[in-house]
Coordinates of C-alpha atoms in Angstrom, one line a residue:
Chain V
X13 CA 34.2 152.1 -180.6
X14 CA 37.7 153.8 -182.1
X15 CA 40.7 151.8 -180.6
X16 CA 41.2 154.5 -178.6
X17 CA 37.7 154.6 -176.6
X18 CA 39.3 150.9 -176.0
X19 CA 42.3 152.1 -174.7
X20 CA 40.7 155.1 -172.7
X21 CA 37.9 152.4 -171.1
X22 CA 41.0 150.0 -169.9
X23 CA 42.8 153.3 -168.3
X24 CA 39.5 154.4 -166.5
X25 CA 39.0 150.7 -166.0
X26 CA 42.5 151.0 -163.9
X27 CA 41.9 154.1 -162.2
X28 CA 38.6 152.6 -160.7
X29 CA 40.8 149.4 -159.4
X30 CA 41.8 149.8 -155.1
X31 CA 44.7 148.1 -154.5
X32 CA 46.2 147.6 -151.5
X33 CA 50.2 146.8 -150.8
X34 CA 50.9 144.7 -147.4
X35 CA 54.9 144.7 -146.7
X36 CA 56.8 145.8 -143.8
X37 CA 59.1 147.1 -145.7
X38 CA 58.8 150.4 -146.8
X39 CA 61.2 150.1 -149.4
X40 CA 59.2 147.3 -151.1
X41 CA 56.3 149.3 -150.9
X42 CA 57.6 152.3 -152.4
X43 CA 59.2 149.6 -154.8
X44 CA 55.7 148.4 -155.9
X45 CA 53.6 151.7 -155.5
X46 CA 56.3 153.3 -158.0
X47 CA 55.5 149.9 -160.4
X48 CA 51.9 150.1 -160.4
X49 CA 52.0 153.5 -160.5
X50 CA 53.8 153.7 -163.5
X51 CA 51.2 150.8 -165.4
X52 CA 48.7 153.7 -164.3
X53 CA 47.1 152.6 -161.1
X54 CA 46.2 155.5 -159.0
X55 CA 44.0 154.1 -155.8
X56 CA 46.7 152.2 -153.8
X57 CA 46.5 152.3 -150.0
X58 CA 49.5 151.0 -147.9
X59 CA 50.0 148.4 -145.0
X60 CA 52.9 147.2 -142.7
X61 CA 51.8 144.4 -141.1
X62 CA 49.2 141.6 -141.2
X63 CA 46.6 143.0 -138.8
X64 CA 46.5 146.8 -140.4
X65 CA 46.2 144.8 -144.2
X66 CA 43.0 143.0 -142.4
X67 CA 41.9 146.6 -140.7
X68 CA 42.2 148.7 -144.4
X69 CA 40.6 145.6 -146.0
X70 CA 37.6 145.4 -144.5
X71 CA 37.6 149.7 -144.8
X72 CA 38.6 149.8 -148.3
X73 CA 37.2 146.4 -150.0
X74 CA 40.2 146.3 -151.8
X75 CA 40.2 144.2 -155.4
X76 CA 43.7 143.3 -155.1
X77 CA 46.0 142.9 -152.5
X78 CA 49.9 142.3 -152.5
X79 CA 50.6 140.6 -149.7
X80 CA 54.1 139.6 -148.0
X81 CA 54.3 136.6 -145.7
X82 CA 57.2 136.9 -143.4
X83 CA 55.8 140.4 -141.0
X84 CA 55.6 141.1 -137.8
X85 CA 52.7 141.1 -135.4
X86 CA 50.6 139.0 -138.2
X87 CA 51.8 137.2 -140.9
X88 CA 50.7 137.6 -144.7
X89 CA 49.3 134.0 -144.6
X90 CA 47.4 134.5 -141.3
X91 CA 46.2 138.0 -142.8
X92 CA 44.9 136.3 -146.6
X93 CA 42.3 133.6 -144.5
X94 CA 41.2 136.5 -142.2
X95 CA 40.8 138.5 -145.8
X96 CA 39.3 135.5 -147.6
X97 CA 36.8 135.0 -145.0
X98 CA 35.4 138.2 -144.8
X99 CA 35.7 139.7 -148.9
X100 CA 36.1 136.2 -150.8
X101 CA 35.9 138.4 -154.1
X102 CA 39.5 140.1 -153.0
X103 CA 42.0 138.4 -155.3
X104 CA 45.1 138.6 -152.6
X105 CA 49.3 138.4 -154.4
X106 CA 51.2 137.0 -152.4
X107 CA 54.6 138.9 -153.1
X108 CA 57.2 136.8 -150.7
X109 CA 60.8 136.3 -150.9
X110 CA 59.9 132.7 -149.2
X111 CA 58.1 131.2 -152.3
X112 CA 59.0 127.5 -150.4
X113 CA 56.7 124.7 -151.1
X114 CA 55.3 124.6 -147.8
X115 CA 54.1 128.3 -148.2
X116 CA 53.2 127.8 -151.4
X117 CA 50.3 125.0 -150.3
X118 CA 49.4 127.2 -147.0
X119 CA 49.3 130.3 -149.7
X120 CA 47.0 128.3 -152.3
X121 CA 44.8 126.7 -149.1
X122 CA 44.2 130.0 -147.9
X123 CA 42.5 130.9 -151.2
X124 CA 45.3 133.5 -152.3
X125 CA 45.2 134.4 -156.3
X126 CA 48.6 133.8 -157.2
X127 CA 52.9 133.7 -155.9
X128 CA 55.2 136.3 -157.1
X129 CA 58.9 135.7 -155.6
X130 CA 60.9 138.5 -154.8
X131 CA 62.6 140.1 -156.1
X132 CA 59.8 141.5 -157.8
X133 CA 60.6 143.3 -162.1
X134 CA 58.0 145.1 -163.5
X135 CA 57.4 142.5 -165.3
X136 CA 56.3 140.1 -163.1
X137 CA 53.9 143.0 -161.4
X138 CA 52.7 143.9 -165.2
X139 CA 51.4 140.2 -165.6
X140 CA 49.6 139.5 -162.5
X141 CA 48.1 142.9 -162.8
X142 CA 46.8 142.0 -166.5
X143 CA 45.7 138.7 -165.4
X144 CA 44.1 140.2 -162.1
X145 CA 42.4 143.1 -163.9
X146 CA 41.2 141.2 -166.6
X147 CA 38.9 139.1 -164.1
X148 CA 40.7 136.3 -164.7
X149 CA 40.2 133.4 -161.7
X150 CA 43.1 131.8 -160.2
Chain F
X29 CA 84.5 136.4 -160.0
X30 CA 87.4 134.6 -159.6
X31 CA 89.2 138.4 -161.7
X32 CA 87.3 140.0 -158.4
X33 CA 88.8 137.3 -155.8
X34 CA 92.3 137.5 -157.1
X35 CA 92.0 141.3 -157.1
X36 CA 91.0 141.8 -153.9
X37 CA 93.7 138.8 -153.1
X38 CA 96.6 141.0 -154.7
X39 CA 95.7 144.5 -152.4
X40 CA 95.3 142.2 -149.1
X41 CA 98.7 141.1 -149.9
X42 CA 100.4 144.4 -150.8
X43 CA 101.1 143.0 -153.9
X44 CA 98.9 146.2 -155.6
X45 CA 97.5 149.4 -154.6
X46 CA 93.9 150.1 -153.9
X47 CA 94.5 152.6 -157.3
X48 CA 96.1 150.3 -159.5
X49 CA 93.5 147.6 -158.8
X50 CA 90.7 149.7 -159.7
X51 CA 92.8 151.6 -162.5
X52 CA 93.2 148.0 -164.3
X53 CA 89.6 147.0 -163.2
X54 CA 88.2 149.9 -165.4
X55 CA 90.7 149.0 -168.1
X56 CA 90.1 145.1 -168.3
X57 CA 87.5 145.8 -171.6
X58 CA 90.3 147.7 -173.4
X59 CA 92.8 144.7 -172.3
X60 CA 93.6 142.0 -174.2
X61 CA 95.6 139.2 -172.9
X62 CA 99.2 139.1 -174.6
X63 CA 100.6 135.5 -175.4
X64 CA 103.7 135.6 -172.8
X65 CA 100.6 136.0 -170.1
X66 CA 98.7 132.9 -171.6
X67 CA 101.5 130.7 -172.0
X68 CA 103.7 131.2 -168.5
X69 CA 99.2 130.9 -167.2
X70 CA 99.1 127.7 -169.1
X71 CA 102.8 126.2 -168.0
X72 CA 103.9 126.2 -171.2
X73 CA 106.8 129.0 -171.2
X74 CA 108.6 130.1 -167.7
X75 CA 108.4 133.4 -166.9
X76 CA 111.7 134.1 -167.8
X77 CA 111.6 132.5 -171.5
X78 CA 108.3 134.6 -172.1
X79 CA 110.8 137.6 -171.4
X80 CA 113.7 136.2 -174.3
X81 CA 110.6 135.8 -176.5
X82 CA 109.6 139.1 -176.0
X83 CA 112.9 140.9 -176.7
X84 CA 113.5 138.4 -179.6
X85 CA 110.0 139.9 -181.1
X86 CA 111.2 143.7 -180.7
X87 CA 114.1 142.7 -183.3
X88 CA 112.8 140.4 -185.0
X89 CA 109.1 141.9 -185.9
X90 CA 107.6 138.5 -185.6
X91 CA 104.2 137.6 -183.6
X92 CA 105.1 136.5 -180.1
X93 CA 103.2 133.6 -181.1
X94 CA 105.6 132.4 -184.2
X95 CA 108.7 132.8 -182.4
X96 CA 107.4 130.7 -179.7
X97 CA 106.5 127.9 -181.9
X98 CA 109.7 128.1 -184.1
X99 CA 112.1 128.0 -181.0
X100 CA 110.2 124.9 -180.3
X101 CA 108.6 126.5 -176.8
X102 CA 105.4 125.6 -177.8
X103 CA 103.3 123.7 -180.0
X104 CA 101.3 124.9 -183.0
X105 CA 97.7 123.2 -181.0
X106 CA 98.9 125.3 -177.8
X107 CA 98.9 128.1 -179.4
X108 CA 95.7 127.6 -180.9
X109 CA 94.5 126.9 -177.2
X110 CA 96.0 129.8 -176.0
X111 CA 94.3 132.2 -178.4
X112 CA 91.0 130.5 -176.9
X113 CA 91.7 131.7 -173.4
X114 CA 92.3 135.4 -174.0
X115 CA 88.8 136.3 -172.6
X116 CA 89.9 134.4 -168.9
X117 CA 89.0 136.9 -166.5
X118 CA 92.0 137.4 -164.1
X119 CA 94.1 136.8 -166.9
X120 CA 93.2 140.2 -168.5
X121 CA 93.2 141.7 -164.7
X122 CA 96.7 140.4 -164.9
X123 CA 97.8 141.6 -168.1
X124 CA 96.2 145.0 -167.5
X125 CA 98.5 145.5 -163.9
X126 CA 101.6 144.5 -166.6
X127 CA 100.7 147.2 -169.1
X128 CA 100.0 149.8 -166.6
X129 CA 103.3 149.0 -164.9
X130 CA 101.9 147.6 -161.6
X131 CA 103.4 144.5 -161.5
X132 CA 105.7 142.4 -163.5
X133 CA 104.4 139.4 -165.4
X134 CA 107.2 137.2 -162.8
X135 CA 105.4 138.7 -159.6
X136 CA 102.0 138.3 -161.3
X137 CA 102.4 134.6 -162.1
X138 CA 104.2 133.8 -158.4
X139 CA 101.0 135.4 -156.8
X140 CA 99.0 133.3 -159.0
X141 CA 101.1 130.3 -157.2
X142 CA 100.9 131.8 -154.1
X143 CA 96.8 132.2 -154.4
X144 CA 97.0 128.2 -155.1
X145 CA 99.3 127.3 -152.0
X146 CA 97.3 129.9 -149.7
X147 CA 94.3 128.3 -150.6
X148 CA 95.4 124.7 -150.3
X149 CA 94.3 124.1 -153.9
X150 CA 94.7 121.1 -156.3
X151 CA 95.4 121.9 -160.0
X152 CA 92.0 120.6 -160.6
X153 CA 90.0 122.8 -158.1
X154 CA 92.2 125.6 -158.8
X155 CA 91.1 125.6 -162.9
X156 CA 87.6 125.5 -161.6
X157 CA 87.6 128.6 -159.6
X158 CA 89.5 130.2 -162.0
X159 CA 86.3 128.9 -164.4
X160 CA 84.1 131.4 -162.4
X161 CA 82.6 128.5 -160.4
X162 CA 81.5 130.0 -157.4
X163 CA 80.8 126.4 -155.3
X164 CA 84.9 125.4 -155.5
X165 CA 85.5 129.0 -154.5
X166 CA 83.6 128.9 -151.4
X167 CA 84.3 125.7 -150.7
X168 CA 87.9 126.8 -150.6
X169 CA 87.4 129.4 -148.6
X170 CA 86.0 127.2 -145.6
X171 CA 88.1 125.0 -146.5
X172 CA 90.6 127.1 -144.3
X173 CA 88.5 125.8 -141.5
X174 CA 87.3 122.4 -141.3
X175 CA 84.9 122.7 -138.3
X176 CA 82.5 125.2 -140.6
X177 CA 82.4 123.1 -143.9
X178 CA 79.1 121.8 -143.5
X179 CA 76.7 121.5 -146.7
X180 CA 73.7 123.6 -145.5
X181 CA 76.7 126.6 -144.5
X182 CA 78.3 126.3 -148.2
X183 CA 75.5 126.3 -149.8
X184 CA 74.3 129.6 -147.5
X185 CA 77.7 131.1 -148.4
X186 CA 77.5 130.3 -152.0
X187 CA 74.1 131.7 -152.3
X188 CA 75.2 134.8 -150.4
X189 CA 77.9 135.6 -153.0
X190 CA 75.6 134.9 -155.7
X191 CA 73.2 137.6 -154.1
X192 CA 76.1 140.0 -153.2
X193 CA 77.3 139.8 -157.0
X194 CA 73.7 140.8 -158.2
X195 CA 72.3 142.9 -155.8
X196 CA 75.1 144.8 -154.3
X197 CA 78.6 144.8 -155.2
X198 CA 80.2 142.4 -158.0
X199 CA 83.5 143.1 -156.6
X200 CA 83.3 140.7 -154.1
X201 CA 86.1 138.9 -151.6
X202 CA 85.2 136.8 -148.7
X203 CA 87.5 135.5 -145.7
X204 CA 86.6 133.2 -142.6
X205 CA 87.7 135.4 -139.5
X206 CA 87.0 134.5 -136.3
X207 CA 84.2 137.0 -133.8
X208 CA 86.3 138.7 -131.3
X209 CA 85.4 139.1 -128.0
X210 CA 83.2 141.8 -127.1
X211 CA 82.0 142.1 -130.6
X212 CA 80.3 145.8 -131.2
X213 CA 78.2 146.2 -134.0
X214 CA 77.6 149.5 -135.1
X215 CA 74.4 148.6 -137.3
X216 CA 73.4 144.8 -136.4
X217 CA 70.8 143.5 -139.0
X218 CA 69.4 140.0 -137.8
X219 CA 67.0 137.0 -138.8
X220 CA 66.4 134.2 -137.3
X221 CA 66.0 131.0 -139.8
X222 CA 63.9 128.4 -137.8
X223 CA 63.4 124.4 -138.3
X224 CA 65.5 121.3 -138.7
X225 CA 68.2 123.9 -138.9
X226 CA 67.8 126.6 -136.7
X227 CA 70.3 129.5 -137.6
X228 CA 71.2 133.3 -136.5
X229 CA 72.0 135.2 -139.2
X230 CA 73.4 138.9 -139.2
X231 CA 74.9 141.5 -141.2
X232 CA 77.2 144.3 -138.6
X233 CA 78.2 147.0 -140.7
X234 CA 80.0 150.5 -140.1
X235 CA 77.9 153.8 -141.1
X236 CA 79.1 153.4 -145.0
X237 CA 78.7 150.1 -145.6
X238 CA 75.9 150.4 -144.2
X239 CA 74.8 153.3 -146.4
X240 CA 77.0 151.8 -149.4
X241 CA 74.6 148.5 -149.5
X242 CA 71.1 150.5 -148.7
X243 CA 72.1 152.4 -151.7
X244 CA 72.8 149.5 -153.7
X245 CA 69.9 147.5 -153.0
X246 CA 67.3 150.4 -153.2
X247 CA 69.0 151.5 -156.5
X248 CA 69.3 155.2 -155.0
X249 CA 71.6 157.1 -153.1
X250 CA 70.5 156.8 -149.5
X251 CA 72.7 159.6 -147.8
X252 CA 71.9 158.9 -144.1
X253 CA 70.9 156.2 -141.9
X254 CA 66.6 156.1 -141.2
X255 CA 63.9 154.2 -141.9
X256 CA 64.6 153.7 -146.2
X257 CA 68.1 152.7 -145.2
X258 CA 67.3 150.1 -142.7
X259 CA 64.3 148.6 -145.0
X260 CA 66.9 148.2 -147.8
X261 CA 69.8 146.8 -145.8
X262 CA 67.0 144.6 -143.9
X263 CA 65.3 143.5 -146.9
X264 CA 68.6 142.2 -148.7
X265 CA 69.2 139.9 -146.0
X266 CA 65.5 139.1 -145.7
X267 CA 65.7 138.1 -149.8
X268 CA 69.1 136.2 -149.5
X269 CA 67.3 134.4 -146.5
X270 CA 64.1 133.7 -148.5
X271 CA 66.3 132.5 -151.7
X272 CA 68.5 130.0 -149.5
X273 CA 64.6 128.9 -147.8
X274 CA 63.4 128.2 -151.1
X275 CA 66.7 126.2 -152.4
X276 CA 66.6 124.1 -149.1
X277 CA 63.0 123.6 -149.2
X278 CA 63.2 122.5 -152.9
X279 CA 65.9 119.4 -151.3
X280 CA 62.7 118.6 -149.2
X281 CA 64.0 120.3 -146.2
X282 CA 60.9 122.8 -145.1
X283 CA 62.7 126.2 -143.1
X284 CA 60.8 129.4 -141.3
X285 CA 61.7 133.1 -141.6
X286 CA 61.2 135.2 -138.9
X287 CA 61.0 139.1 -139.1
X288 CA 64.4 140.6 -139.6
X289 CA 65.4 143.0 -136.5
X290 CA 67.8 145.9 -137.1
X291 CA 69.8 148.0 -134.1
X292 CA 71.9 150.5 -134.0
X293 CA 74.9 150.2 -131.6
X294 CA 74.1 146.4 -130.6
X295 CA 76.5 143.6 -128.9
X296 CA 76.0 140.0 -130.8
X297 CA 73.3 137.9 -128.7
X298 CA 75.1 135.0 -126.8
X299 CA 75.7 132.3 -129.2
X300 CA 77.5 129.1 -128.7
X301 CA 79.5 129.0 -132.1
X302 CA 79.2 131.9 -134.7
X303 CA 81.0 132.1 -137.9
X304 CA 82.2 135.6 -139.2
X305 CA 83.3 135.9 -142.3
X306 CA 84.6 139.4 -143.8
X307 CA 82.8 140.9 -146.8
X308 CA 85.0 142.7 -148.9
X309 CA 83.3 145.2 -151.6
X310 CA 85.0 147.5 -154.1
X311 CA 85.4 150.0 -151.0
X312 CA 85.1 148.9 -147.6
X313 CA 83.2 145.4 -146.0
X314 CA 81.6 144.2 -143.8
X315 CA 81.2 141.0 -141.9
X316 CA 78.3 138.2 -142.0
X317 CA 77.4 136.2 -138.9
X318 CA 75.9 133.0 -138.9
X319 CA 75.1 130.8 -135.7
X320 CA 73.4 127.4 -135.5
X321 CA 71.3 127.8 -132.5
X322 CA 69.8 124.5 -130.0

C-alpha cells in the first residue's frame, strides 16, 4: 500500500467514527464540533443534557462520547454509568471544567475513557481523538 | 497588571482621560522609559532635580545618566539598576502619558504616592504589586474591607482576575463596592458552589458588557443577546467556578457545581451578606457577586 492508501484508510477510518458531544452549552458544543470537524470527523450528533446523551446513545451506539459533568436534569457522571451499562464498548471523554479529585475517581469508577479540563485547545481534542481512534484502552 | 491597575486608577481619579489612557496604552511598546522616570520611581532623584538634570542635558549634550552621576545624584551601581528596570510596566505607562503630554512626570510620581496611601500599602507590598503579583494586589484590594478578607474569597478573587486577564479583558481594575438596595440586574448570570463552603456566585451586567464578554469568550462578535450569548457569558463563569473547584479541591477541600442559571431583568435572591465588587474592563464593567450561604 502507497502512503497515501494509508492516509486515505485513516480518513475513511474517521468518517466511519459516530461521535457524540454531551454539553449544555451550546457554545462548547459548537466549540468542539468546529474542533473535530476540522481533524475530519463528519458523524457527530449533539446532546444538552444527561438524559438525551443516554436517549441518542442507545439510538446511535456512539464510539465516543464527550461528556460534561456539571448539566442539568442529569449529570455527565450519572449519564457515563447509565452509558457504560448498557454499550460497555463506548469509550466516554469526560470534557469538564470540574476536573476535581473527587470527580475524577467517580469519573474513572464509572468506567469513563479519559479527563479533559476545560478549557478545551485543539490540542487536547487532537490527542484523545488519536488515542480513542487508534483503539487504544484507557 | 499592575500598568492595567494604575491605568484604570489614574481615569477613576481624573488624573487622565479615557483617550490619553488608551492613546499611551497602545504606545507602551514604542515607549521606553527615560532615566528622570526611573530614578524619581526608584527614590533616587526628586522630581524636581530630574527636571535640572534634564535642562542641564539640553545644553550640555550629555546622557541624562552621566550628568546624574557626576553631580553626585546617583551612584554609578544605581544607574546600572536603573537601566535594568526600563521594561517595569507602569513605568513605561508613565513615561508614555509624559511624552504625549498628559501628565507631568511631578503629578505622575504623586499619583504613584497617592496609589500607595489609597491602598494602605507598605513599601514592601507595594514593590510586589508593582512586580505583577496578582495575590498582594487582591489582597490590597479587600484589604479596604476587613470583614471580606477571608482565604477561600482571595483566592476566588485572585483566580477571577487571572481568568478575566486570559479569557476576557487584560485591562482589568477591580474595587470592593457595597450592593445597593434594590439591586436590579439587567442580565443576572448565577451558580451556586456547594459543600464545606457553600457560595452564590453572580455576574449582573448591562446589555454591552454583557455582549462585550460573550464576544470575548466565544472569540466572535456576538451582536445581540440569545442563546450563543448567554452560553458564553454562562460558561465563563461556569469555567472560573470549575478552575477555583479544582484549586480548592487540590488543598483537600472537595466543592460541588451546580448548573449556572441566567435571567434577564432579575432582583438578587435574598442573601444575608454579599460582596460586590466592580469589574472594570478597557470599556465599561460590570460587577461580581459573591454570597456565603447557611
Amino acid at each position: 500500500m502507497t502512503y497515501t492508501g494509508v492516509n486515505e484508510r485513516a480518513d475513511t477510518m474517521k468518517k466511519e467514527l459516530t461521535i457524540l458531544i454531551c454539553d449544555d452549552s451550546v457554545l462548547i458544543r459548537k466549540k468542539l464540533r468546529g474542533a473535530l470537524e476540522e481533524l475530519g470527523y463528519a458523524d457527530i450528533h449533539e446532546a444538552h443534557d444527561g438524559e438525551q446523551a443516554v436517549a441518542i446513545s442507545l439510538e446511535r451506539h456512539p464510539q465516543i462520547v464527550f461528556m460534561d459533568i456539571v448539566m442539568p436534569v442529569k449529570t455527565g457522571i450519572e449519564a457515563l454509568r447509565e452509558i457504560i451499562a448498557a454499550l460497555p464498548e463506548t469509550k466516554v471523554v469526560m470534557a469538564s471544567s470540574v476536573g476535581t479529585q473527587s470527580n475524577l475517581k467517580e469519573a474513572i469508577k464509572a468506567g469513563a475513557y479519559d479527563f479533559i479540563q476545560k478549557p478545551l485547545s485543539q490540542d487536547a481534542i487532537a490527542r484523545v481523538m488519536e488515542k480513542a481512534s487508534a483503539g487504544g484502552g484507557a | 497588571m499592575f500598568t492595567q491597575y494604575f491605568g484604570h486608577y489614574l481615569l477613576n481619579r481624573n488624573i487622565v482621560s479615557l483617550i490619553q489612557l488608551q492613546e499611551a496604552m497602545e504606545q507602551l511598546e514604542n515607549t521606553r522609559v527615560k532615566l528622570g522616570v526611573l530614578s524619581v520611581n526608584a527614590g533616587y532623584m526628586s522630581a524636581a532635580r530630574a527636571e535640572e538634570v534634564h535642562q542641564l542635558q539640553a545644553r550640555m549634550d550629555k546622557r541624562f545618566g552621566e550628568i546624574a552621576v557626576e553631580r553626585g545624584y546617583m551612584t554609578e551601581e544605581q544607574l546600572e539598576q536603573l537601566l535594568g528596570m526600563q521594561k517595569e510596566g507602569h513605568l513605561v505607562l508613565g513615561q508614555a502619558l509624559i511624552d504625549q503630554g498628559a501628565i507631568t512626570l511631578d503629578q505622575f510620581t504623586a499619583a504613584l504616592e497617592q496609589y500607595k496611601a489609597d491602598h494602605l500599602l507598605s513599601d514592601d507590598q507595594f514593590e510586589a504589586i508593582k512586580n505583577g503579583n496578582i495575590e498582594e494586589l487582591i489582597a490590597a484590594v479587600l484589604k479596604l474591607d476587613a470583614s471580606i478578607d477571608q482565604p477561600w474569597f482571595r483566592e476566588y478573587l485572585s483566580l477571577f482576575a487571572k481568568n478575566m486577564i486570559r479569557f476576557i479583558d487584560p485591562m482589568l481594575y477591580l474595587e470592593v463596592n457595597a450592593v445597593p438596595q434594590g439591586y436590579q440586574s439587567e442580565w443576572l448570570v448565577s451558580q451556586n458552589i456547594e459543600g464545606t463552603v457553600t457560595l452564590f456566585t453572580a455576574l449582573s451586567m448591562n446589555e454591552g458588557a454583557f455582549l462585550r464578554t460573550a464576544s470575548a469568550y466565544a472569540q466572535e462578535e456576538i451582536q445581540a443577546p440569545g442563546e450563543l450569548a448567554e452560553a458564553s457569558v454562562g460558561e465563563f463563569l461556569n469555567l472560573h467556578n470549575g478552575l477555583f473547584l479544582v484549586s480548592m479541591s487540590n488543598q483537600g477541600i472537595e466543592l460541588g457545581l451546580k448548573p449556572q442559571q441566567i435571567e434577564h431583568r432579575a432582583a438578587l435572591p435574598a442573601l444575608a451578606t454579599s460582596y460586590l465588587i466592580t469589574v472594570y474592563m478597557s470599556e465599561g464593567s460590570f460587577e461580581l457577586i459573591v454570597a456565603p450561604r447557611g
